[in-house]
Short mmCIF file of C-alpha atoms in Angstrom, two decimals:
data_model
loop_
_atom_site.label_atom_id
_atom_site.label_comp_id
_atom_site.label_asym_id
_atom_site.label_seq_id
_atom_site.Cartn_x
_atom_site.Cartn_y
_atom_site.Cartn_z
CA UNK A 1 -17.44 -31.39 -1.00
CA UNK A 2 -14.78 -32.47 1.47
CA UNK A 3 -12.45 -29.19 2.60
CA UNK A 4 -8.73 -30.87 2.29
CA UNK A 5 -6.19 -28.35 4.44
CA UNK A 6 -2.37 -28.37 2.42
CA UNK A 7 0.15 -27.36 4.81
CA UNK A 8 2.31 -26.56 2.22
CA UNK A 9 6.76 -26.95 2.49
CA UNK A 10 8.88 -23.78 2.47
CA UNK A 11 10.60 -23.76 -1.11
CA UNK A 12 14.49 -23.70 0.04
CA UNK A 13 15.17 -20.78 -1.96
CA UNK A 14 12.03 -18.60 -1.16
CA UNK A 15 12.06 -18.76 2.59
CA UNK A 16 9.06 -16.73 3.88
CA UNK A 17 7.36 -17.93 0.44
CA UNK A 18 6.17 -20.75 -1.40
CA UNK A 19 6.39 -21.02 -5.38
CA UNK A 20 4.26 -23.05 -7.72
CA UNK A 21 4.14 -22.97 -11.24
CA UNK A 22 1.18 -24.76 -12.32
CA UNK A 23 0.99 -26.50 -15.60
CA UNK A 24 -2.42 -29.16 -16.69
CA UNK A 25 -3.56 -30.08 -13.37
CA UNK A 26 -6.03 -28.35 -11.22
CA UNK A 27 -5.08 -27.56 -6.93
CA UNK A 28 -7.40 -29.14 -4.53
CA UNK A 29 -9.89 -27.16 -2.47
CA UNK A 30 -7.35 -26.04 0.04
CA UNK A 31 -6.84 -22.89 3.06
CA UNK A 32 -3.80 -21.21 3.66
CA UNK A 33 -3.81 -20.85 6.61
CA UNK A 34 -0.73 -17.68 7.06
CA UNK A 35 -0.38 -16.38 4.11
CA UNK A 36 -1.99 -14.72 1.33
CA UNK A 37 -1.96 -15.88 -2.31
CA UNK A 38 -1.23 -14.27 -5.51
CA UNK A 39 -2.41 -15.45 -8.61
CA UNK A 40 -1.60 -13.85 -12.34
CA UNK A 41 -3.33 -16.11 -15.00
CA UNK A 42 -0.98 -16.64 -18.19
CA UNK A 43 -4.12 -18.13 -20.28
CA UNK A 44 -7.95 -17.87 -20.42
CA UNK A 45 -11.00 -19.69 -18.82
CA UNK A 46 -8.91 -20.71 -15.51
CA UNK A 47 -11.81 -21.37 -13.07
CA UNK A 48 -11.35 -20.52 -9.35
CA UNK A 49 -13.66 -21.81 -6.76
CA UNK A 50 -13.57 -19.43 -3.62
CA UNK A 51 -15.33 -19.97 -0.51
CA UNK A 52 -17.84 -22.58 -2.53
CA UNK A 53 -18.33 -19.24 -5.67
CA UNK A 54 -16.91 -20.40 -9.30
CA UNK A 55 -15.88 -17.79 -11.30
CA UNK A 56 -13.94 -17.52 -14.58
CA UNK A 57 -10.74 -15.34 -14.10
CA UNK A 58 -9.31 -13.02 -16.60
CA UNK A 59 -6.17 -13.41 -18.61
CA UNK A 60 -2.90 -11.46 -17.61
CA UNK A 61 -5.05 -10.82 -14.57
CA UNK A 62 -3.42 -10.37 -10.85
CA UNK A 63 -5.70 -11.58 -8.22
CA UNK A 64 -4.84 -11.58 -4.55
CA UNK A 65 -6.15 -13.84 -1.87
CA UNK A 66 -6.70 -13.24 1.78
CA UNK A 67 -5.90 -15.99 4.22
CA UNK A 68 -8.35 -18.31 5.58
CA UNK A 69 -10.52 -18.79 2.64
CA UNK A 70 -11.10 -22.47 0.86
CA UNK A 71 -9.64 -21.84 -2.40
CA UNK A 72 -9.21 -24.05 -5.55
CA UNK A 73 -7.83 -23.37 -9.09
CA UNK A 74 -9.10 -25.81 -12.08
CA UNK A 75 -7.72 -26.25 -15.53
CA UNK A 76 -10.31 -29.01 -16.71
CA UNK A 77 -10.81 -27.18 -19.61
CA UNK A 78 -7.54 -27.20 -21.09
CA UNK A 79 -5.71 -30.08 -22.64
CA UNK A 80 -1.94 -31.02 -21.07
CA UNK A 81 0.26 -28.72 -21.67
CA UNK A 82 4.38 -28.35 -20.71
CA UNK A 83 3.70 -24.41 -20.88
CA UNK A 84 2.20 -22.64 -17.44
CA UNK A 85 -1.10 -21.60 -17.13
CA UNK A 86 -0.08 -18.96 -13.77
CA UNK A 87 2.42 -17.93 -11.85
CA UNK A 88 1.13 -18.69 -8.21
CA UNK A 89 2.53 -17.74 -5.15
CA UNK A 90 2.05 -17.78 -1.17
CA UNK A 91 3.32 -15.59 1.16
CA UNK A 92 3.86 -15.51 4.75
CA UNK A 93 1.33 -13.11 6.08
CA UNK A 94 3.47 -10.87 8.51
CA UNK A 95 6.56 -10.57 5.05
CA UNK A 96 3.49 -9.69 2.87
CA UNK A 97 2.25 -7.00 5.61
CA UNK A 98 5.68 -5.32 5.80
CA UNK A 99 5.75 -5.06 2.15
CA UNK A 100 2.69 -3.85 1.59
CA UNK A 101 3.09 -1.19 4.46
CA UNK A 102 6.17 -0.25 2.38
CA UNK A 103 3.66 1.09 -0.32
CA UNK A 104 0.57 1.86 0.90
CA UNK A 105 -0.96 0.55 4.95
CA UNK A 106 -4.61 1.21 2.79
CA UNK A 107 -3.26 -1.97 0.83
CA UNK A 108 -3.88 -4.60 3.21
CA UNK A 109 -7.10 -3.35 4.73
CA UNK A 110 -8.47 -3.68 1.33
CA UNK A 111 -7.38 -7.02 0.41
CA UNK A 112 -8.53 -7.57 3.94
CA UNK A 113 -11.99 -6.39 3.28
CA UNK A 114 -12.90 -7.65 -0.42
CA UNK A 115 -10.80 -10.85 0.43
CA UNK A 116 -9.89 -11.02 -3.43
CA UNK A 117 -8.91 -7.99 -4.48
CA UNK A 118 -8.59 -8.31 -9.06
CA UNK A 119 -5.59 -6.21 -10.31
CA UNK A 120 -5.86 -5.15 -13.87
CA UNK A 121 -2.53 -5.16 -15.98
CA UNK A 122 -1.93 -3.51 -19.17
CA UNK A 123 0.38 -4.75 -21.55
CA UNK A 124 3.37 -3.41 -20.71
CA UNK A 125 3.03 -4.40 -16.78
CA UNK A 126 1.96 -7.54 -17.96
CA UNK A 127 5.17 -7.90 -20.37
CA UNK A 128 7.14 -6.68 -17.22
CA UNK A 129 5.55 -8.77 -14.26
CA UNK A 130 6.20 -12.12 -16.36
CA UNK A 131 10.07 -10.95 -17.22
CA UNK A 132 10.56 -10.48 -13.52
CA UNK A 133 9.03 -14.04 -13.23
CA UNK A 134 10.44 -15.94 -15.85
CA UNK A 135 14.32 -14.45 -14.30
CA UNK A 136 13.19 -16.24 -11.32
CA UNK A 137 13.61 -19.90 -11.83
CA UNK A 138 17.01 -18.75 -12.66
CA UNK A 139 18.47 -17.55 -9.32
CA UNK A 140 19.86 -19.97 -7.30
CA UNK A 141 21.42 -18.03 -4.47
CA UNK A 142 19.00 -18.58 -1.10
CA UNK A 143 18.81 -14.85 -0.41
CA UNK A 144 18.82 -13.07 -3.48
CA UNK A 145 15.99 -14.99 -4.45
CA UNK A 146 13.91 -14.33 -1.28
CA UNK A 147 14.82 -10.43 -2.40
CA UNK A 148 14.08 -10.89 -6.05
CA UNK A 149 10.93 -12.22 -4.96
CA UNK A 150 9.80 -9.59 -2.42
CA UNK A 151 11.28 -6.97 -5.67
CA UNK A 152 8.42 -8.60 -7.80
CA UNK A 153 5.60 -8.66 -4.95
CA UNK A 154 6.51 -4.67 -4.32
CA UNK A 155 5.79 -3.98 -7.87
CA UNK A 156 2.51 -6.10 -8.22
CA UNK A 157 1.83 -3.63 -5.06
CA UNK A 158 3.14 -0.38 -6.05
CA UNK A 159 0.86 -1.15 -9.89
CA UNK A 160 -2.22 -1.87 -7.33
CA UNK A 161 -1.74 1.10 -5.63
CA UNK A 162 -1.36 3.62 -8.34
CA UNK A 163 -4.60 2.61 -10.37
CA UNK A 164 -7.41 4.50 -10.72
CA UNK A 165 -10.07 3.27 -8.96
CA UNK A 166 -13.40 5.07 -10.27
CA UNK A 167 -15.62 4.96 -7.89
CA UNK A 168 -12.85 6.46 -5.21
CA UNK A 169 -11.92 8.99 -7.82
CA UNK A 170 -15.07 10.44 -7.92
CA UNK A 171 -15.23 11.24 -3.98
CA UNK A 172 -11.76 12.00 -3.71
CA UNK A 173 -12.21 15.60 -4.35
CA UNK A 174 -14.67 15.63 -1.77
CA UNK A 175 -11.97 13.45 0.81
CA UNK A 176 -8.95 16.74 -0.40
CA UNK A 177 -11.53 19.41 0.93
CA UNK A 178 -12.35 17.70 4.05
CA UNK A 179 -8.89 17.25 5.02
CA UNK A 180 -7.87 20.61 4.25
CA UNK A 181 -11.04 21.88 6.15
CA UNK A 182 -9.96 20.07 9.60
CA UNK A 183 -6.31 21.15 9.27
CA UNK A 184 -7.64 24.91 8.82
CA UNK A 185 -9.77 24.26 11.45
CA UNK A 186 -6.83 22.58 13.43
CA UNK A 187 -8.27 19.62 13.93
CA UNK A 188 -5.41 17.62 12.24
CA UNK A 189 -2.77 20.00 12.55
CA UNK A 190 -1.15 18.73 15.50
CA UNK A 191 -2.39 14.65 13.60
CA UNK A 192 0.26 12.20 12.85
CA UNK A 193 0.01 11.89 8.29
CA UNK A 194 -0.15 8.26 8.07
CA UNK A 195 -3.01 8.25 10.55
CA UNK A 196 -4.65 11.11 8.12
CA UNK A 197 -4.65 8.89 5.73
CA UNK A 198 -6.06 5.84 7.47
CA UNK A 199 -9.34 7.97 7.96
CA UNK A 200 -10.34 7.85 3.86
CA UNK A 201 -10.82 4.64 1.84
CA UNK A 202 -8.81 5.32 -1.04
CA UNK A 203 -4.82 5.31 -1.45
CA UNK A 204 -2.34 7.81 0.51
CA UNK A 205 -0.92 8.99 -3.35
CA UNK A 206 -4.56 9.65 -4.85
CA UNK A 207 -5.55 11.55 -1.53
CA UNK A 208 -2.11 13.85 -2.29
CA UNK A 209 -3.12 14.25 -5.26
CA UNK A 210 -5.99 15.26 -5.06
CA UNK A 211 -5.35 17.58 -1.93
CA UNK A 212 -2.08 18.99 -4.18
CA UNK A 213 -4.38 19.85 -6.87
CA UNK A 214 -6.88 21.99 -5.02
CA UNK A 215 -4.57 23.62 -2.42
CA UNK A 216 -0.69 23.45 -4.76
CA UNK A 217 0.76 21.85 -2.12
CA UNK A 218 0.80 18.30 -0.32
CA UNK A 219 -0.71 17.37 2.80
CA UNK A 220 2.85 17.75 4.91
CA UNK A 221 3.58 20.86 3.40
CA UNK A 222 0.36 21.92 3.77
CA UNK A 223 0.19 21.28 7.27
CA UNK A 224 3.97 22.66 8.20
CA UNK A 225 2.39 26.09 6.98
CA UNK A 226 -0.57 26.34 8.99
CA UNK A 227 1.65 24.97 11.99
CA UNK A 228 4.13 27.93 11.16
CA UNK A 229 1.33 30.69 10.95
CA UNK A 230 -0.14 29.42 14.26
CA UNK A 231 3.35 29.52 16.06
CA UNK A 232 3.60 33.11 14.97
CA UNK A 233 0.18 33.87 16.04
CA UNK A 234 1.01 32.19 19.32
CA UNK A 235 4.27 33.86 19.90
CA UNK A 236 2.67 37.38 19.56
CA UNK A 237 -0.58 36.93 21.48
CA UNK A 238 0.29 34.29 24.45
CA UNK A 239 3.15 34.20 26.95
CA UNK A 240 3.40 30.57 26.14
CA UNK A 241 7.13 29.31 26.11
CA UNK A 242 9.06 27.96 23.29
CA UNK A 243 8.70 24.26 24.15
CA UNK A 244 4.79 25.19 25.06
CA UNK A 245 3.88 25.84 21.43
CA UNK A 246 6.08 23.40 19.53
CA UNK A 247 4.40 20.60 22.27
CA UNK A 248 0.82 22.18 21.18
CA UNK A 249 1.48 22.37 17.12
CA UNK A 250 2.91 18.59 18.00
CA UNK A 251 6.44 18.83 17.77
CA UNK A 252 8.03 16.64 20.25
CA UNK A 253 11.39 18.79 19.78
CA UNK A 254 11.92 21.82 20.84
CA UNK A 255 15.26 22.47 18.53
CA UNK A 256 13.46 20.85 15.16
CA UNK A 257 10.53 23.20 15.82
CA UNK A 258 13.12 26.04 15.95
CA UNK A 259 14.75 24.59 13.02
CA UNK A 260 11.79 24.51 10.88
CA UNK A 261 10.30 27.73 12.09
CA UNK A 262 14.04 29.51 11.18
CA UNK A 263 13.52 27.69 7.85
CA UNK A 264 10.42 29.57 7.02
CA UNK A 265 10.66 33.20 8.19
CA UNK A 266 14.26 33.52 8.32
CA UNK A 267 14.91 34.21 12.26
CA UNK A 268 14.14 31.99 15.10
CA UNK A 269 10.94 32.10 16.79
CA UNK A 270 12.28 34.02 20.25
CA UNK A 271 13.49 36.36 17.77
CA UNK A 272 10.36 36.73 16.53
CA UNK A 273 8.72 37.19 19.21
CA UNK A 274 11.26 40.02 20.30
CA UNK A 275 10.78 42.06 16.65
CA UNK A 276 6.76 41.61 17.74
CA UNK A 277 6.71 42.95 21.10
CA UNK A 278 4.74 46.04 20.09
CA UNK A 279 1.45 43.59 19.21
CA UNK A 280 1.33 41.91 22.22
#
């Protein structure tokens, strides 16, 4: 089958995104080359071909394509029709980054990965998605529709990021007790928290979550403690300065660390150290 490459014109109103809405005729097999695709299906039986694999995709179904892959969606099975079968759209693949960074960095590394990633809707995000949609023909105004549009894209995001996902669920316990055994064992206590979470597969809110419901706390508040008890346990058994131990629990500020310590045991950490003279 010959591969036919669309290079595809900016909608005026859209900007950093192209808009289709497809009615009775298929797309030809086509790469987008930077951007990434979303597709929710408004009927049944819509075939996609996808790097040369058919498959039959599922009604008031998201799906979300990577870049780079030869892509075609067929109707062939449907007679014409004036209503839509899907609300498609492309998106420039540095705006659809920054969104999905805005939710959840895990986001894009998997789309990245599984190169399709399906998004299951219920009923009511269903019903919502496709009132956010149909309001959209109806703005006319250049930037409020490239903002109504990255508004709809967040929420197909932020719904992808807070579903289960089974087979994470069942090792996430295992993930919470790991990361609360390296920040005992200060391994990650001095670790920026988004780079915490890039270590574990799953999404930053099911890793709290799971961390909050073993320990009663989340990860940053979690960690804050143990940085407090060590600073107290430095303070009292090390001649280290002020600025020495907030640099070694990671604090790049000396007043913040003094700030945060004062926050916690009600007196600043020199004072501290003065009322625990006798231990040293």
């Amino acid at each position: 089958m010959k591969l036919v490459k669309i290079y595809l014109r900016k909608h005026p109103h859209y900007k950093e995104f192209y808009e289709f809405h497809w009615t009775n005729r298929s797309s030809v097999e086509h790469i987008h080359c930077d951007s990434y695709e979303i597709v929710l299906t408004l009927k049944p039986y819509i075939k996609q071909y996808l790097d040369g694999n058919l498959t039959t995709l599922d009604k008031h179904t998201i799906y979300i394509i990577a870049p780079h892959l030869v892509h075609k969606i067929s109707f062939e099975e449907f007679p014409v029709s004036d209503q839509p079968f899907l609300f498609n759209l492309a998106i420039d693949e540095h705006v659809f980054q920054n969104i999905c960074n805005m939710i959840s960095s895990n986001i894009i590394s998997r789309i990245n990965s599984e190169k399709c990633v399906k998004v299951n809707l219920t009923d009511e995000e269903f019903t919502y998605l496709f009132y956010l949609i149909s309001k959209l023909s109806k703005t006319v105004d250049a930037h409020m529709s490239s903002e109504y549009v990255k508004h709809i894209v967040s929420n197909i995001f932020y719904i992808m990021n807070t579903q289960k996902d089974i087979k994470a669920q069942s090792r996430l316990q295992s993930y919470a007790y790991t990361v609360k055994e390296k920040i005992d064992n200060l391994e990650y206590l001095t670790t920026d928290i988004k780079e915490i979470y890039s270590k574990y597969p799953v999404s930053f809110s099911s890793l709290i979550a799971a961390f909050k419901k073993i320990t009663g706390k989340t990860i940053i508040n979690y960690i804050v403690e143990q940085r407090m008890a060590y600073a107290k346990l430095l303070l009292v058994t090390t001649n280290y300065s002020i600025i020495d131990i907030a640099q070694t629990l990671g604090y790049s500020s000396q007043s913040f660390f003094i700030q945060v310590f004062k926050k916690h045991y009600g007196k600043t950490p020199l004072q501290y150290k003065k009322d625990n003279q006798s231990l040293q």
